Amino acid sequence: MIYFDNAATTFPKPPTVRREIDRCLRDYCGNPGRSAHALSLAAAEAIYDCRAEAAALLGVPSPEQIIFTYNTTHALNMAIKGLLRRGDHVLISDMEHNAVYRPIWALAGFGEITYDVYPTFPEAPECDTTAILSGIEERLKPNTRMVIASHISNLCSAMLPITEIGAFCRERGLLFVVDAAQSAGIEAIDCTAMQIDALCAPGHKGLYGPQGTGLLALREGLKMSTLLEGGNGINSLDGAMPDFSPERYEAGTLATPALAGLCAGIRFVRARGIDSIRAAERRLYRRLRDQLTELPGVTLYAPAREGSTLLFNLDGIPSAEAAARLDEAGICLRAGFHCAPLGHATLGTGEDGALRVGFSVFNCAEEVDVLVRVVAHILHKMRK
Ligand code: PMP
């Protein structure tokens, strides 16, 4: 079996991740922060370690500003609904995932906010920072309060100029929210240097943690209203949620075994190094892109933007059908619309969506070659 659906969730996970989850469940899985006994304290310590690792990886000065969530979607909903106020205007990019688009659409539908979409030109051979910033500037209104950007698209590998958008927003007093679902663990992120107010990331993709983990890195001094309220062992006699991060935002029991695994995942990423992970995945991208380019009947989307994710179609074969044939050959990848209707419209993938290959550090060149051979075979059979 060849697994190329790493943009949805990475598989397999490093052995250290599996071992740490097992060790947690066997040795120290008390309820973190609720009691003062040894197992509760050990669980709290494991969670703190994970916060510290995440903060170090993402350029967040204080581990307390790392808030754990169940996934990226949860983090984005918290940031969007916790920071926006009635009457605000928001700018989102034309490559946003439904994890951004749907909460924004829902708030707009309730008459709470208004929004506009700025262009990002993913098909251009290089990122045009000036054009992107002009597109944002042109759409600003007196009540614009937030700009949201998907760091790297989950369709192709187009990356947005986060540092420049961050500086633009800070100069104008706008909140800057970044969806790092496809970049955390793959591209260097420094929340402080990039002037990001809220960074939302999955634990289960490029950080190699288990599903059920995600995080929100909130700029120090910024306060969100809460999406969930409940207990966490802090100020228990008070009806109000605590005023400080992360306890204000983490209601109920955290997923300790999953976060212990995430901690091991982040350590794995830090030990390998972002530069080496990025380079390895780009090598696979180039190998696949260059071979697919040679095959007649393959349409590639934004192929010049090298990264960890490649989007393509086989002419005359709906992507779901092509994916089913690849599955029969033991190759797992995703077809269809990838929860990103804005991005599909921007890239013009048509009515059947497209096939997506997402690499992880566990993929190799031979797997790419097998995929190309199977694709060539599918195209050959179709022509007969
Ligand atoms: N944003 C982007 C760009 C994504 O690729 C994804 C996952 N496909 C999400 C958000 C949602 O991530 P999660 O499944 O962790 O909620």
PDB file of C-alpha atoms and ligand atoms in Angstrom, residues 7-9 70-76 95-100 150-155 179-182 200-205 213-214 334 338-340 356, ligand 1:
ATOM      1  CA  ALA A   7      -2.431  16.490   3.233  1.00  0.00           C
ATOM      2  CA  ALA A   8      -5.548  15.040   4.915  1.00  0.00           C
ATOM      3  CA  THR A   9      -3.617  13.413   7.758  1.00  0.00           C
ATOM      4  CA  TYR A  70      -9.200  18.987  18.522  1.00  0.00           C
ATOM      5  CA  ASN A  71      -8.119  20.001  15.019  1.00  0.00           C
ATOM      6  CA  THR A  72      -7.434  23.048  12.833  1.00  0.00           C
ATOM      7  CA  THR A  73     -11.139  23.656  12.247  1.00  0.00           C
ATOM      8  CA  HIS A  74     -11.736  23.933  15.991  1.00  0.00           C
ATOM      9  CA  ALA A  75      -8.848  26.406  16.322  1.00  0.00           C
ATOM     10  CA  LEU A  76     -10.078  28.523  13.397  1.00  0.00           C
ATOM     11  CA  MET A  95      -7.775  29.751  -1.553  1.00  0.00           C
ATOM     12  CA  GLU A  96      -9.394  29.292   1.856  1.00  0.00           C
ATOM     13  CA  HIS A  97     -10.534  25.914   3.107  1.00  0.00           C
ATOM     14  CA  ASN A  98     -14.064  25.415   4.410  1.00  0.00           C
ATOM     15  CA  ALA A  99     -12.563  25.549   7.914  1.00  0.00           C
ATOM     16  CA  VAL A 100     -12.340  29.310   7.281  1.00  0.00           C
ATOM     17  CA  SER A 150      -4.143  30.085   4.345  1.00  0.00           C
ATOM     18  CA  HIS A 151      -0.348  29.820   4.613  1.00  0.00           C
ATOM     19  CA  ILE A 152      -0.144  27.007   2.049  1.00  0.00           C
ATOM     20  CA  SER A 153      -3.087  25.854  -0.036  1.00  0.00           C
ATOM     21  CA  ASN A 154      -4.390  22.347   0.601  1.00  0.00           C
ATOM     22  CA  LEU A 155      -4.974  21.924  -3.143  1.00  0.00           C
ATOM     23  CA  ASP A 179      -4.475  28.772   8.689  1.00  0.00           C
ATOM     24  CA  ALA A 180      -1.317  26.678   8.952  1.00  0.00           C
ATOM     25  CA  ALA A 181      -3.007  23.332   8.259  1.00  0.00           C
ATOM     26  CA  GLN A 182      -0.645  22.594   5.369  1.00  0.00           C
ATOM     27  CA  CYS A 200      -4.295  27.667  13.704  1.00  0.00           C
ATOM     28  CA  ALA A 201      -2.610  24.340  13.064  1.00  0.00           C
ATOM     29  CA  PRO A 202      -3.360  20.622  13.088  1.00  0.00           C
ATOM     30  CA  GLY A 203      -1.425  18.205  15.243  1.00  0.00           C
ATOM     31  CA  HIS A 204      -2.267  15.312  12.949  1.00  0.00           C
ATOM     32  CA  LYS A 205      -0.646  16.430   9.689  1.00  0.00           C
ATOM     33  CA  THR A 213      -5.071  17.218  18.069  1.00  0.00           C
ATOM     34  CA  GLY A 214      -4.705  20.791  16.903  1.00  0.00           C
ATOM     35  CA  ARG A 334      -7.860  11.941  -2.376  1.00  0.00           C
ATOM     36  CA  HIS A 338     -10.987  18.744  -0.786  1.00  0.00           C
ATOM     37  CA  CYS A 339     -13.275  21.028   1.264  1.00  0.00           C
ATOM     38  CA  ALA A 340     -12.011  24.069  -0.610  1.00  0.00           C
ATOM     39  CA  ARG A 356      -4.416  15.315  -4.831  1.00  0.00           C
TER      40      ARG A 356
HETATM   41  N1  PMP B   1      -7.347  24.279   6.458  1.00  0.00           N
HETATM   42  C1  PMP B   1      -6.666  23.647   5.492  1.00  0.00           C
HETATM   43  C2  PMP B   1      -5.875  24.465   4.510  1.00  0.00           C
HETATM   44  C3  PMP B   1      -6.683  22.247   5.421  1.00  0.00           C
HETATM   45  O1  PMP B   1      -6.004  21.620   4.476  1.00  0.00           O
HETATM   46  C4  PMP B   1      -7.431  21.515   6.377  1.00  0.00           C
HETATM   47  C5  PMP B   1      -7.487  19.999   6.316  1.00  0.00           C
HETATM   48  N2  PMP B   1      -7.798  19.485   5.078  1.00  0.00           N
HETATM   49  C6  PMP B   1      -8.115  22.221   7.357  1.00  0.00           C
HETATM   50  C7  PMP B   1      -8.044  23.594   7.386  1.00  0.00           C
HETATM   51  C8  PMP B   1      -8.902  21.514   8.403  1.00  0.00           C
HETATM   52  O2  PMP B   1      -8.038  20.780   9.196  1.00  0.00           O
HETATM   53  P1  PMP B   1      -8.577  19.800  10.330  1.00  0.00           P
HETATM   54  O3  PMP B   1      -8.986  18.564   9.624  1.00  0.00           O
HETATM   55  O4  PMP B   1      -7.386  19.607  11.218  1.00  0.00           O
HETATM   56  O5  PMP B   1      -9.697  20.474  11.023  1.00  0.00           O
END
